[in-house]
PDB file of C-alpha atoms in Angstrom:
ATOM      1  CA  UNK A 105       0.000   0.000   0.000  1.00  0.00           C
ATOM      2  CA  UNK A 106       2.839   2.451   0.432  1.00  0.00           C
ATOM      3  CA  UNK A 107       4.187   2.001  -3.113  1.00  0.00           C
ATOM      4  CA  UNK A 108       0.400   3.186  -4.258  1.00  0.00           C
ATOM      5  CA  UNK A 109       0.678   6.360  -1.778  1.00  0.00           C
ATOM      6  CA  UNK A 110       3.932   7.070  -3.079  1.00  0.00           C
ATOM      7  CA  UNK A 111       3.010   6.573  -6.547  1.00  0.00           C
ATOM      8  CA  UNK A 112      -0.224   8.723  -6.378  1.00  0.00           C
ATOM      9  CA  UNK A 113       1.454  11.920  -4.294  1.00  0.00           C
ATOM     10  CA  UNK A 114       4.445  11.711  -7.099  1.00  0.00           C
ATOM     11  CA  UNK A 115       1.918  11.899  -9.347  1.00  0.00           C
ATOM     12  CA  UNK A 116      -0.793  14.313  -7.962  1.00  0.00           C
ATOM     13  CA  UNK A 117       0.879  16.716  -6.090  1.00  0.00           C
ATOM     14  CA  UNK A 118       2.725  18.352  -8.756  1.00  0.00           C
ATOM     15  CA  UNK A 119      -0.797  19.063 -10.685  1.00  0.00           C
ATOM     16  CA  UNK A 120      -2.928  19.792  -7.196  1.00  0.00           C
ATOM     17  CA  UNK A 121      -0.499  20.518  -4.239  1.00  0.00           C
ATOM     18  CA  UNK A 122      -0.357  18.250  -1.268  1.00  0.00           C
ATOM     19  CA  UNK A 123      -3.811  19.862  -0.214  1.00  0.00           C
ATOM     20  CA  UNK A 124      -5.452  19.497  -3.414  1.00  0.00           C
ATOM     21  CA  UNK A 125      -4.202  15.994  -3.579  1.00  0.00           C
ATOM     22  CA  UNK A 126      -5.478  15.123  -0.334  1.00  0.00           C
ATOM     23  CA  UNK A 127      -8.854  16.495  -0.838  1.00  0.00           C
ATOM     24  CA  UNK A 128      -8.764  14.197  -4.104  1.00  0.00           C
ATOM     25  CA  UNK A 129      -7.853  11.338  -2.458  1.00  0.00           C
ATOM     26  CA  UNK A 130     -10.177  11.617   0.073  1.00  0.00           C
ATOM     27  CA  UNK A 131     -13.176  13.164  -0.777  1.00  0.00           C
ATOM     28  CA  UNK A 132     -13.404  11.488  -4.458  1.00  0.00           C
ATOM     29  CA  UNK A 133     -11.667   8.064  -4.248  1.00  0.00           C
ATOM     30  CA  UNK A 134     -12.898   7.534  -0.269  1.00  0.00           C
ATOM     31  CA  UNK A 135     -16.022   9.188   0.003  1.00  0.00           C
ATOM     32  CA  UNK A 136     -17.354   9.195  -2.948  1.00  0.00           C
ATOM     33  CA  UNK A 137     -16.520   5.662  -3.906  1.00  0.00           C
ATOM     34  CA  UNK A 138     -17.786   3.974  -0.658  1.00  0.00           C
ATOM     35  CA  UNK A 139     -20.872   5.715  -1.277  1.00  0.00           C
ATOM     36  CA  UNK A 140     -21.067   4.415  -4.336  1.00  0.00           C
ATOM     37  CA  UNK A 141     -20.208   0.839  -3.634  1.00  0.00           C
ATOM     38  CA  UNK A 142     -22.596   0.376  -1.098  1.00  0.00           C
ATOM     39  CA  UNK A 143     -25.751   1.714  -2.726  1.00  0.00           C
ATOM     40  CA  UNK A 144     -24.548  -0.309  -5.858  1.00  0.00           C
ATOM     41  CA  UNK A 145     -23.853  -3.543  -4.082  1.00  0.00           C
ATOM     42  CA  UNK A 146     -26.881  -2.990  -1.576  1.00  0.00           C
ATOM     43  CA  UNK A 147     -29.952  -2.415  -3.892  1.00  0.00           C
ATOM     44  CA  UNK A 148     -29.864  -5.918  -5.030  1.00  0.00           C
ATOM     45  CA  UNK A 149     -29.031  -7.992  -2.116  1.00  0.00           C
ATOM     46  CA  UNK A 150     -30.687  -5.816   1.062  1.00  0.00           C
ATOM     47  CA  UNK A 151     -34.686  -7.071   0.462  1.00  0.00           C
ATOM     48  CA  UNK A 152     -33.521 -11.032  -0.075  1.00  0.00           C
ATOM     49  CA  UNK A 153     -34.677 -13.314   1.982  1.00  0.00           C
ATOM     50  CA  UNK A 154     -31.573 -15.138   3.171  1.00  0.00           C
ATOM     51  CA  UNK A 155     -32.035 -15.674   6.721  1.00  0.00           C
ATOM     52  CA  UNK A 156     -31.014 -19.295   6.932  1.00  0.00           C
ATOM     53  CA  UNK A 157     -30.364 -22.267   4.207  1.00  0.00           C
ATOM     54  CA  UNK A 158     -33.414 -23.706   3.065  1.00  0.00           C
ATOM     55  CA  UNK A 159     -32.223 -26.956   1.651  1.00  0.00           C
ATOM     56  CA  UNK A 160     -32.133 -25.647  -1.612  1.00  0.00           C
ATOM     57  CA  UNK A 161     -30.055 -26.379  -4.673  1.00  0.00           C
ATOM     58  CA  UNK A 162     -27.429 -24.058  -5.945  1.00  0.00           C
ATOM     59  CA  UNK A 163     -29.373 -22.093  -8.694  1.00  0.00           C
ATOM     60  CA  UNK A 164     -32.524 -21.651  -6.356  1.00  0.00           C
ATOM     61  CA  UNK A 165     -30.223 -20.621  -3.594  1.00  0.00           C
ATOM     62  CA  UNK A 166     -28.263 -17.869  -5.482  1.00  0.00           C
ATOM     63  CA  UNK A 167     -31.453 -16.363  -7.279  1.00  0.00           C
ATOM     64  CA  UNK A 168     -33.308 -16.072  -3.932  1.00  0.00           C
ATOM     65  CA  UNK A 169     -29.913 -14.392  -2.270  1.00  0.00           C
ATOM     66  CA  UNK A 170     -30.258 -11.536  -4.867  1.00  0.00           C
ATOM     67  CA  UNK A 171     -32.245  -9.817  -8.163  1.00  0.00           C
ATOM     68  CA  UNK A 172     -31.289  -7.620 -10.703  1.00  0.00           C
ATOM     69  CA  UNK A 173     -31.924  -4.025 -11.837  1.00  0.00           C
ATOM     70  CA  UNK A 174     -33.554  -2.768 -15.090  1.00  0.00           C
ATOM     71  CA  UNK A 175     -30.819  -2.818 -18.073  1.00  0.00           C
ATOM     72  CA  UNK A 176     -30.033   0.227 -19.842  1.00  0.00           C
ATOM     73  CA  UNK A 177     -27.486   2.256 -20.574  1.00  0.00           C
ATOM     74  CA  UNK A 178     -26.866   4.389 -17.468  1.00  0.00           C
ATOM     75  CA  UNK A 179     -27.708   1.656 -15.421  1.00  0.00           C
ATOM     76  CA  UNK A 180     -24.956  -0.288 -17.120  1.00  0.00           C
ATOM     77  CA  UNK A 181     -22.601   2.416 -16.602  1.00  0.00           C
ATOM     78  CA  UNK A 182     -23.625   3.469 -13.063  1.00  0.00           C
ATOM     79  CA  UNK A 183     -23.392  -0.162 -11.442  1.00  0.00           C
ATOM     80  CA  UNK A 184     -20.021  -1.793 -13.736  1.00  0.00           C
ATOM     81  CA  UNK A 185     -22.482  -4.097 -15.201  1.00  0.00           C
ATOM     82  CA  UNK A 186     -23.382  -5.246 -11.362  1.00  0.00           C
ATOM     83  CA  UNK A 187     -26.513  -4.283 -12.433  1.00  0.00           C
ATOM     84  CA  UNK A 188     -26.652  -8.187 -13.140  1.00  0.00           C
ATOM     85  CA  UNK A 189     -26.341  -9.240  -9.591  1.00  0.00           C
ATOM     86  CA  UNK A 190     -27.692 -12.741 -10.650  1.00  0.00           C
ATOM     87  CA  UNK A 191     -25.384 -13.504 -13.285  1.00  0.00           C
ATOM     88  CA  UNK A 192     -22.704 -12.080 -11.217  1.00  0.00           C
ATOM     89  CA  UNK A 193     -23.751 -14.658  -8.677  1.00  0.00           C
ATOM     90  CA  UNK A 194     -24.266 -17.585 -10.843  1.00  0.00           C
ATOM     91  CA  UNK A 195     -20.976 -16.986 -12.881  1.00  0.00           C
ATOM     92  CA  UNK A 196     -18.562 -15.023 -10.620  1.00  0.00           C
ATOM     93  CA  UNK A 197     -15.670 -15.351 -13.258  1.00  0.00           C
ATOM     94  CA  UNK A 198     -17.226 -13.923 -16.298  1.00  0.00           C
ATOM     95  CA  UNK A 199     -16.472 -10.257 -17.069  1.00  0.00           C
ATOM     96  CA  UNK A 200     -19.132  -7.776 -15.921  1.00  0.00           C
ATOM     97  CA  UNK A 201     -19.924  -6.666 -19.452  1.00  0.00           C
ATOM     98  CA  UNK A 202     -20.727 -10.264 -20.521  1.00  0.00           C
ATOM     99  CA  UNK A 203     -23.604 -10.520 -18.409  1.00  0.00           C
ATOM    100  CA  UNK A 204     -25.734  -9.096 -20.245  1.00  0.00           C
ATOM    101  CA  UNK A 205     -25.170 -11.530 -23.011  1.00  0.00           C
ATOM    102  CA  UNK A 206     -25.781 -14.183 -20.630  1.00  0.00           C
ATOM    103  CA  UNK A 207     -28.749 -12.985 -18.574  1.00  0.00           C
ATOM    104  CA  UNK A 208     -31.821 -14.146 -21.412  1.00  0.00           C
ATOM    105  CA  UNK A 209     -30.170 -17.831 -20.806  1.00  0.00           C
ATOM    106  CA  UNK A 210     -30.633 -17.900 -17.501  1.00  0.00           C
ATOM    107  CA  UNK A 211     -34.178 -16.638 -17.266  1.00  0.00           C
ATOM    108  CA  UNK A 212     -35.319 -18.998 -19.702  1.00  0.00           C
ATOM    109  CA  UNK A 213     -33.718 -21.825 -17.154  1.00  0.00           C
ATOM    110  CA  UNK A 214     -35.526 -19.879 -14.459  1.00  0.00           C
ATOM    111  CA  UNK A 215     -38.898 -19.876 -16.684  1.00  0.00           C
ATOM    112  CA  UNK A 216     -38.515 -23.622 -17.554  1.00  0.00           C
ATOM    113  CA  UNK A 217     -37.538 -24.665 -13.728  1.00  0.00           C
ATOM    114  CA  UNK A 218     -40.118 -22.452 -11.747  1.00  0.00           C
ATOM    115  CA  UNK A 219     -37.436 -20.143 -10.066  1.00  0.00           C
ATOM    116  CA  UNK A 220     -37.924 -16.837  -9.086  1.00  0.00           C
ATOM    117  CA  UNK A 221     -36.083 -14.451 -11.619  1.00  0.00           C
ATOM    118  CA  UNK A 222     -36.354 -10.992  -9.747  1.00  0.00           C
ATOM    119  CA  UNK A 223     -35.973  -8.243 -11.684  1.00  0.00           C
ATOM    120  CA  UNK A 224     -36.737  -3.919 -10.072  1.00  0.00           C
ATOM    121  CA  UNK A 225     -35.958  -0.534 -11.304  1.00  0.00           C
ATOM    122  CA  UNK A 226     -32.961   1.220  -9.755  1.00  0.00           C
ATOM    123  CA  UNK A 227     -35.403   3.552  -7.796  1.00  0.00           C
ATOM    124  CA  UNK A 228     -36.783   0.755  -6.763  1.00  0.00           C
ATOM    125  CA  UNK A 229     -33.291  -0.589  -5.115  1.00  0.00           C
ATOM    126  CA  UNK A 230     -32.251   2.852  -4.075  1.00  0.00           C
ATOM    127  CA  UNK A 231     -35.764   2.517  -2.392  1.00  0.00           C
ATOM    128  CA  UNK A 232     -35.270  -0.651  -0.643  1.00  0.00           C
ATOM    129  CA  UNK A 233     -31.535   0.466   0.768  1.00  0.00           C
ATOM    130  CA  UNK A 234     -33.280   3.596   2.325  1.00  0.00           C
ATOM    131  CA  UNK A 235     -36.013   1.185   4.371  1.00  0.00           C
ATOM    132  CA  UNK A 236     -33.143  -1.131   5.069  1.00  0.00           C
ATOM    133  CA  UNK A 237     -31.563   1.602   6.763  1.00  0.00           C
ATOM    134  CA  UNK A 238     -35.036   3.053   8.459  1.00  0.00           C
ATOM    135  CA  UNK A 239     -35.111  -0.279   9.493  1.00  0.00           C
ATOM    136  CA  UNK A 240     -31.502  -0.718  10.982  1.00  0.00           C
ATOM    137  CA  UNK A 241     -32.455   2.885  12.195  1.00  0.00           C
ATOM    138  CA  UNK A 242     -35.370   1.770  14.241  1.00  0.00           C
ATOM    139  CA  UNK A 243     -34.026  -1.586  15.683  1.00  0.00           C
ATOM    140  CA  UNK A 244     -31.180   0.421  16.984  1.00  0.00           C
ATOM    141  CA  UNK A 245     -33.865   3.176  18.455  1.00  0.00           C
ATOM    142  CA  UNK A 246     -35.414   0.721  20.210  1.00  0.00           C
ATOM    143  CA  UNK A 247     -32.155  -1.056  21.437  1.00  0.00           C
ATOM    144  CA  UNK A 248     -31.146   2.115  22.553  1.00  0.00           C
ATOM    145  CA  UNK A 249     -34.550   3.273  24.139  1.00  0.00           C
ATOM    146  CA  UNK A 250     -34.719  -0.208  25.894  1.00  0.00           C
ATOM    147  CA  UNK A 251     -37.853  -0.923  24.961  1.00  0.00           C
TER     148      UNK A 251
END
């Protein structure tokens, strides 16, 4: 890790000052990319229902754990392609922008085996991370209020 802060302070400082470069580094790469992460990794696993294993077979087990969101172009660009959470789960190896080559195979295995292929909008997933976190929200309120 200290060859990358060397290598990015060689490189920034010169064009931003150590000031600018730290503001860079942290409010863009840190902040802004955690943010990002988590609402794009959280909007299609936070509503699942995986509590506990079911006894379930692979497949069944990996489509209940998460869904997709809507294809199109932003969404494409906004999530890396993760926008295919179900294809990333089924084949973790592929490269993201395969999966959209991919993803009319496995709903048609879905279709022909009776699985669950669960599909939302991205307001939809931005929608369900916001009541995850009113929920977390009001657990810990009532934790807190010992009630």
């Amino acid at each position: 890790s200290m060859s990358y802060y060397l290598r990015y302070f060689s490189c920034y400082v010169p064009l931003y000052g150590l000031f600018g470069s730290l503001v860079l580094i942290s409010f863009c790469y840190r902040f802004l990319e955690s943010h990002w992460f988590v609402w794009v990794t959280q909007m299609n696993h936070l509503p699942m229902d995986i509590d506990h294993e079911k006894r379930q077979d692979w497949l069944t087990m990996q489509l209940q754990a998460t869904c997709n969101i809507e294809q199109s172009v932003f969404n494409d660009w906004f999530s890396g392609h993760l926008n295919f959470q179900i294809e990333h789960h089924l084949f973790p190896t592929m490269p993201r922008h395969n999966y959209h080559l991919v993803a009319p195979l496995v709903r048609a295995l879905c279709d022909k085996h009776g699985v669950p292929y669960q599909m939302k909008t991205m307001w939809q997933g931005f929608a369900d991370v916001v009541g995850s976190l009113k929920n977390s929200g009001d657990l810990w309120l009532d934790a807190y209020l010992h009630k």
